[in-house]
Short mmCIF file of C-alpha atoms and ligand atoms in Angstrom, two decimals:
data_model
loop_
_atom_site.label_atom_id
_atom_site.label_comp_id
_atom_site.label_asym_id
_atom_site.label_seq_id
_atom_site.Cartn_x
_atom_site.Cartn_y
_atom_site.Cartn_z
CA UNK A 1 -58.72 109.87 25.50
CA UNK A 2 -56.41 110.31 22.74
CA UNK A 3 -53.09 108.37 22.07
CA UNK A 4 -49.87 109.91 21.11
CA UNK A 5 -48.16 108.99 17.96
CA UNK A 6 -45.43 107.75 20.60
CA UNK A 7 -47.22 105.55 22.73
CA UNK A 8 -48.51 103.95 19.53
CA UNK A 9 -45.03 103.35 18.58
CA UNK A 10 -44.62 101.67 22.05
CA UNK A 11 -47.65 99.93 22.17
CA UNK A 12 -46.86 97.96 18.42
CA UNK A 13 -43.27 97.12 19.47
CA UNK A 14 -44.76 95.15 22.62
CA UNK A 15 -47.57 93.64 20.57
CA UNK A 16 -44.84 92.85 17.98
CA UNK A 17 -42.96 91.37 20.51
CA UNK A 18 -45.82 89.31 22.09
CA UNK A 19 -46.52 87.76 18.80
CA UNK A 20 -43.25 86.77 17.84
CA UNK A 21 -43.37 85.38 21.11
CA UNK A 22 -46.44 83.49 20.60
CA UNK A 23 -45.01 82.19 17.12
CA UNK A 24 -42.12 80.69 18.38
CA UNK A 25 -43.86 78.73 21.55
CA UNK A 26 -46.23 77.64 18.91
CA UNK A 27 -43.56 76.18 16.43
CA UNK A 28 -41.82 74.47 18.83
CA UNK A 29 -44.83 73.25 20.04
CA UNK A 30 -45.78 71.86 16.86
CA UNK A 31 -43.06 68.71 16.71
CA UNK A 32 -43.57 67.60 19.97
CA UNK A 33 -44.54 64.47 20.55
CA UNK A 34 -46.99 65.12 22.94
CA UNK A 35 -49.30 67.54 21.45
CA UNK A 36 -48.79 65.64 17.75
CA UNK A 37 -52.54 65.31 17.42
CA UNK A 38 -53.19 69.14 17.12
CA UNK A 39 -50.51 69.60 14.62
CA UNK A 40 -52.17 71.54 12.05
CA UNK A 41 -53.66 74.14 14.68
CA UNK A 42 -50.02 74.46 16.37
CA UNK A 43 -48.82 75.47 12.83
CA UNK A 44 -51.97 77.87 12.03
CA UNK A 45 -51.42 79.82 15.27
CA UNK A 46 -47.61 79.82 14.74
CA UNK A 47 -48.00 81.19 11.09
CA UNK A 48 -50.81 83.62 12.04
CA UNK A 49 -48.87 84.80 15.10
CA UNK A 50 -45.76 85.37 12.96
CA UNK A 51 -47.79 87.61 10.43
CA UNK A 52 -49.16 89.35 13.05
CA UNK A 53 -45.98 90.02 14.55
CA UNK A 54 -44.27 91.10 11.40
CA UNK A 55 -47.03 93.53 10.67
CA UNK A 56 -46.70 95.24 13.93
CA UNK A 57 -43.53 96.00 13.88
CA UNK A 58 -44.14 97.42 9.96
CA UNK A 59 -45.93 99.61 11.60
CA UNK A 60 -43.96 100.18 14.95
CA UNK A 61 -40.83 101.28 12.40
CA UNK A 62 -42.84 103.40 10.09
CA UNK A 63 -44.45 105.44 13.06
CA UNK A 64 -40.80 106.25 14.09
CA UNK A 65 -40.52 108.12 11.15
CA UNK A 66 -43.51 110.39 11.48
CA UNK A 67 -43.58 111.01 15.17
CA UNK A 68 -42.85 114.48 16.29
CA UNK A 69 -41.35 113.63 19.73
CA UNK A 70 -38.15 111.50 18.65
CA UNK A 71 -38.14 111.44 14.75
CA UNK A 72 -36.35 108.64 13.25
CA UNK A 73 -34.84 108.93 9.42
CA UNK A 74 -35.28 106.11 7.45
CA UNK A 75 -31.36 105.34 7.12
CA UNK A 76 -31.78 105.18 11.04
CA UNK A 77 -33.96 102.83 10.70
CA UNK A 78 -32.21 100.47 8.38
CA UNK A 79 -28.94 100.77 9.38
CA UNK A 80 -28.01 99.17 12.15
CA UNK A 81 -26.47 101.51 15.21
CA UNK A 82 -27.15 104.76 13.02
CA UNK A 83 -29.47 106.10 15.02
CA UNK A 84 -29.12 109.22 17.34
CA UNK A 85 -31.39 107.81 19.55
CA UNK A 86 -30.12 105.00 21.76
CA UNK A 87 -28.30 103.75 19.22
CA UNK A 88 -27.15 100.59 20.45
CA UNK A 89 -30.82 99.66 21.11
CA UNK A 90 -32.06 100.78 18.43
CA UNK A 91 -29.73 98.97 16.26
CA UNK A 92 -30.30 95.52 18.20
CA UNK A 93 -33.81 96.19 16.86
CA UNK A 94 -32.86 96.89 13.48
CA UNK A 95 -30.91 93.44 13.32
CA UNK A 96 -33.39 91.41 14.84
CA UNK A 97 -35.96 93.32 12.42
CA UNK A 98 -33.78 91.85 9.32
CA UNK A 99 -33.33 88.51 11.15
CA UNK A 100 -37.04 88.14 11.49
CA UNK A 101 -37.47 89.36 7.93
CA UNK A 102 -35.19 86.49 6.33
CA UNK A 103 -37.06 83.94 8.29
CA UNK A 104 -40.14 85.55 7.20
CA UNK A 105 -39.54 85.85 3.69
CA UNK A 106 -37.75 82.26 3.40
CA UNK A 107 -40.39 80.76 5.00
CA UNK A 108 -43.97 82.19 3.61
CA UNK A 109 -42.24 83.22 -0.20
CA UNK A 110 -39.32 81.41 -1.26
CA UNK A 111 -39.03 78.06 0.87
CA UNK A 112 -39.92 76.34 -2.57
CA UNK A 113 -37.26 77.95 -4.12
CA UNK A 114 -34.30 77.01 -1.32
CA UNK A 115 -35.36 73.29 -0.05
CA UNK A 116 -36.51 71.70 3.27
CA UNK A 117 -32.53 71.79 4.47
CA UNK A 118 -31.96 75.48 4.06
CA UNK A 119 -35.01 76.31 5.35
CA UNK A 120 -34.64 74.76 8.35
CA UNK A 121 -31.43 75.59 9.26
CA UNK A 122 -32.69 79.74 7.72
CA UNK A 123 -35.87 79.46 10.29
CA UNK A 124 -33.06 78.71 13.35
CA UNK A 125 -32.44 82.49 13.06
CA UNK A 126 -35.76 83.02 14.68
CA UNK A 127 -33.86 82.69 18.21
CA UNK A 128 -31.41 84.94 17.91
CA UNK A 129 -33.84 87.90 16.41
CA UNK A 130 -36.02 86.91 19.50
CA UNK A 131 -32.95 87.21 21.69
CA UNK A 132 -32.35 90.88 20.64
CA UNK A 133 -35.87 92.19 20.74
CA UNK A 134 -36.55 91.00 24.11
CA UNK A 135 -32.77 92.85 25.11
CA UNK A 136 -34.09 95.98 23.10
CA UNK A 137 -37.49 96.00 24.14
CA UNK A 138 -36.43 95.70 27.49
CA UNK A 139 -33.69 98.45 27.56
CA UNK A 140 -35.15 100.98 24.90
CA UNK A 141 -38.94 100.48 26.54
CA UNK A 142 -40.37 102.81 28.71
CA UNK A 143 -42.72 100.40 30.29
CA UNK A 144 -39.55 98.05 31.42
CA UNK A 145 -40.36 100.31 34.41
CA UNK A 146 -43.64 99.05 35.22
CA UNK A 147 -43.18 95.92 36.92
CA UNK A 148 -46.11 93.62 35.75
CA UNK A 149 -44.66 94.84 31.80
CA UNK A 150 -41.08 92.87 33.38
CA UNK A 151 -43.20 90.40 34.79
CA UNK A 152 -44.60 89.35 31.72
CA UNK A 153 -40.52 89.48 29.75
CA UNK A 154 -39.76 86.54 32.68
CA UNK A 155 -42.70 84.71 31.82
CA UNK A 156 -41.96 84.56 28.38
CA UNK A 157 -38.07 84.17 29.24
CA UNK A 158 -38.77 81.24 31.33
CA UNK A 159 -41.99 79.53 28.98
CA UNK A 160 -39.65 80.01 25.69
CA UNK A 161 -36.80 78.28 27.67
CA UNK A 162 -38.73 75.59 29.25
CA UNK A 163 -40.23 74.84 25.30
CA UNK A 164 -36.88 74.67 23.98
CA UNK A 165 -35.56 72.18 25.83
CA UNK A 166 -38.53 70.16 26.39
CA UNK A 167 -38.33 70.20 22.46
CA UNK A 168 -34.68 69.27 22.34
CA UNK A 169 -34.50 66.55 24.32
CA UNK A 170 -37.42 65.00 22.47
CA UNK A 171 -35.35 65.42 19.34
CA UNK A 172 -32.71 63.75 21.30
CA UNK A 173 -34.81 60.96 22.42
CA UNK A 174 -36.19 60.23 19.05
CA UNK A 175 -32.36 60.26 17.42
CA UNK A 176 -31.65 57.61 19.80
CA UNK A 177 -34.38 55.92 19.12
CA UNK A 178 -33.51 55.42 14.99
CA UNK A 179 -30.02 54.68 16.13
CA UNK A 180 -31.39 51.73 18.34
CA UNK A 181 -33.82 50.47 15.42
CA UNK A 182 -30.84 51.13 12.39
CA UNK A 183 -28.21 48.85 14.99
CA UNK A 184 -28.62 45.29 14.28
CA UNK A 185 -28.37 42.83 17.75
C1 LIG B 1 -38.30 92.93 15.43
C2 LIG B 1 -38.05 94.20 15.67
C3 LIG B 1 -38.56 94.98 16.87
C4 LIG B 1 -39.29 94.57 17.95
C5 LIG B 1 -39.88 93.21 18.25
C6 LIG B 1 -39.45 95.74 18.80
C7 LIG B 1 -40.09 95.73 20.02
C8 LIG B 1 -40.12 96.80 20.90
C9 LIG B 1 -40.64 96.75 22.24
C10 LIG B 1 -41.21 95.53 22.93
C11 LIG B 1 -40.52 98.00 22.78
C12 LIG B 1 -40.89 98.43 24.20
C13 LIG B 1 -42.15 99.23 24.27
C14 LIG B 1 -42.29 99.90 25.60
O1 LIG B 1 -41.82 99.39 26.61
O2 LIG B 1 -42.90 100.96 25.67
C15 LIG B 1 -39.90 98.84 21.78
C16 LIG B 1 -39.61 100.17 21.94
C17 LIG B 1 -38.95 100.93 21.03
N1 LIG B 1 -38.49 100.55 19.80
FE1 LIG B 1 -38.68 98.70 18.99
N2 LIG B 1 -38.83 96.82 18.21
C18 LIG B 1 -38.28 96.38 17.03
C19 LIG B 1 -37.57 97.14 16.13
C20 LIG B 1 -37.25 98.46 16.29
C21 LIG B 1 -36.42 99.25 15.38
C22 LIG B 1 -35.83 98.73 14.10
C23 LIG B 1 -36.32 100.49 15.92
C24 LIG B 1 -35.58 101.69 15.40
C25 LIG B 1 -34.45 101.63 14.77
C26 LIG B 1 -37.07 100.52 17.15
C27 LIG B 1 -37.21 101.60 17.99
C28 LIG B 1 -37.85 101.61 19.22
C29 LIG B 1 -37.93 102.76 20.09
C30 LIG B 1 -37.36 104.14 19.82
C31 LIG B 1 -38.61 102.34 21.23
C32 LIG B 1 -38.81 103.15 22.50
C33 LIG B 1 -40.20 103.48 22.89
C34 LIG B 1 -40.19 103.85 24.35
O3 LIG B 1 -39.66 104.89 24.75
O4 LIG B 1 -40.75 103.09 25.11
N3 LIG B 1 -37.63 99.26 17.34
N4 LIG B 1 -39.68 98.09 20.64
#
């Protein structure tokens, strides 16, 4: 059994996707109070996921441009709603491809070079770019028809949410917390 070019283009956007996924449960895993003692592991799989993720969807854009069925051009590609295919999808991709990218590249290359504040408030871009693949995976992707494939979008929907919050109200509590110690009685 052989795969098309195109189906290889659909199977790297939803491993891209599941990666990215995976990266971002991991790093807000990593500050939480309750899994502190695994801290270097979180960070490990949320790096490695990342990578992964970023290297998929290399390749997911690339095969766009030599498949036969729905050939992309490489301005397409990079500019954002240029595309004569579903080009409001395709361009949600393209943005959340560059969003990804700047986290990417501040993070693993020049993080050094731009401090701990910039960083931090750079690597925040990782929702949004999450945001818009999940809306253009699900819209642009064939296998949104196939219910266990929008099965496994709410899962991630609903575990990405749950982290986030669980992560934000620890950041909460801990605030409070130095307030409390900082006040004197
Ligand atoms: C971070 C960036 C991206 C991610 C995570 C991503 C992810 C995905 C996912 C999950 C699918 C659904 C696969 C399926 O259901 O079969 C998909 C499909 C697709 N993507 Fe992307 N994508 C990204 C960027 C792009 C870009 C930049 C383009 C082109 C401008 C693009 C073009 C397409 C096309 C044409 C399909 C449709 C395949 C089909 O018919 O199922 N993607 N992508």
């Amino acid at each position: 059994m052989s795969i098309s070019t195109w189906e290889w283009i659909r199977l790297l956007g939803f491993v891209s996707y599941f990666y990215f996924t995976v990266s971002i449960i991991f790093g807000l895993l990593r500050k939480s109070s309750t899994v502190k003692s695994h801290k270097n592991l979180l960070f490990q799989i949320h790096q490695s996921a990342g990578w992964f993720g970023f290297v998929a969807v290399i390749a997911h854009m690339l095969l766009l441009i030599v498949d036969q069925y729905e050939p992309y051009r490489i301005a397409e590609l990079l500019i954002p709603f240029a595309s004569d295919y579903q080009p409001v999808l395709s361009g949600l991709g393209t943005i959340s491809f560059y969003l990804f990218l700047i986290v990417f590249l501040t993070s693993d290359i020049w993080i050094r070079k731009i401090g701990f504040t910039i960083w931090k408030k750079v690597h925040l871009a990782v929702l949004p770019a999450w945001i818009l693949s999940l809306v253009h995976g699900v819209f642009i992707g064939t296998d949104s028809e196939n219910v266990y494939i929008l099965l496994f979008y709410w899962c991630t929907v609903i575990l990405v949410v749950i982290i986030f919050l669980i992560r934000h109200i620890s950041e909460h509590d801990k605030k409070k917390e130095k307030a409390m110690k900082v006040k004197p009685n």
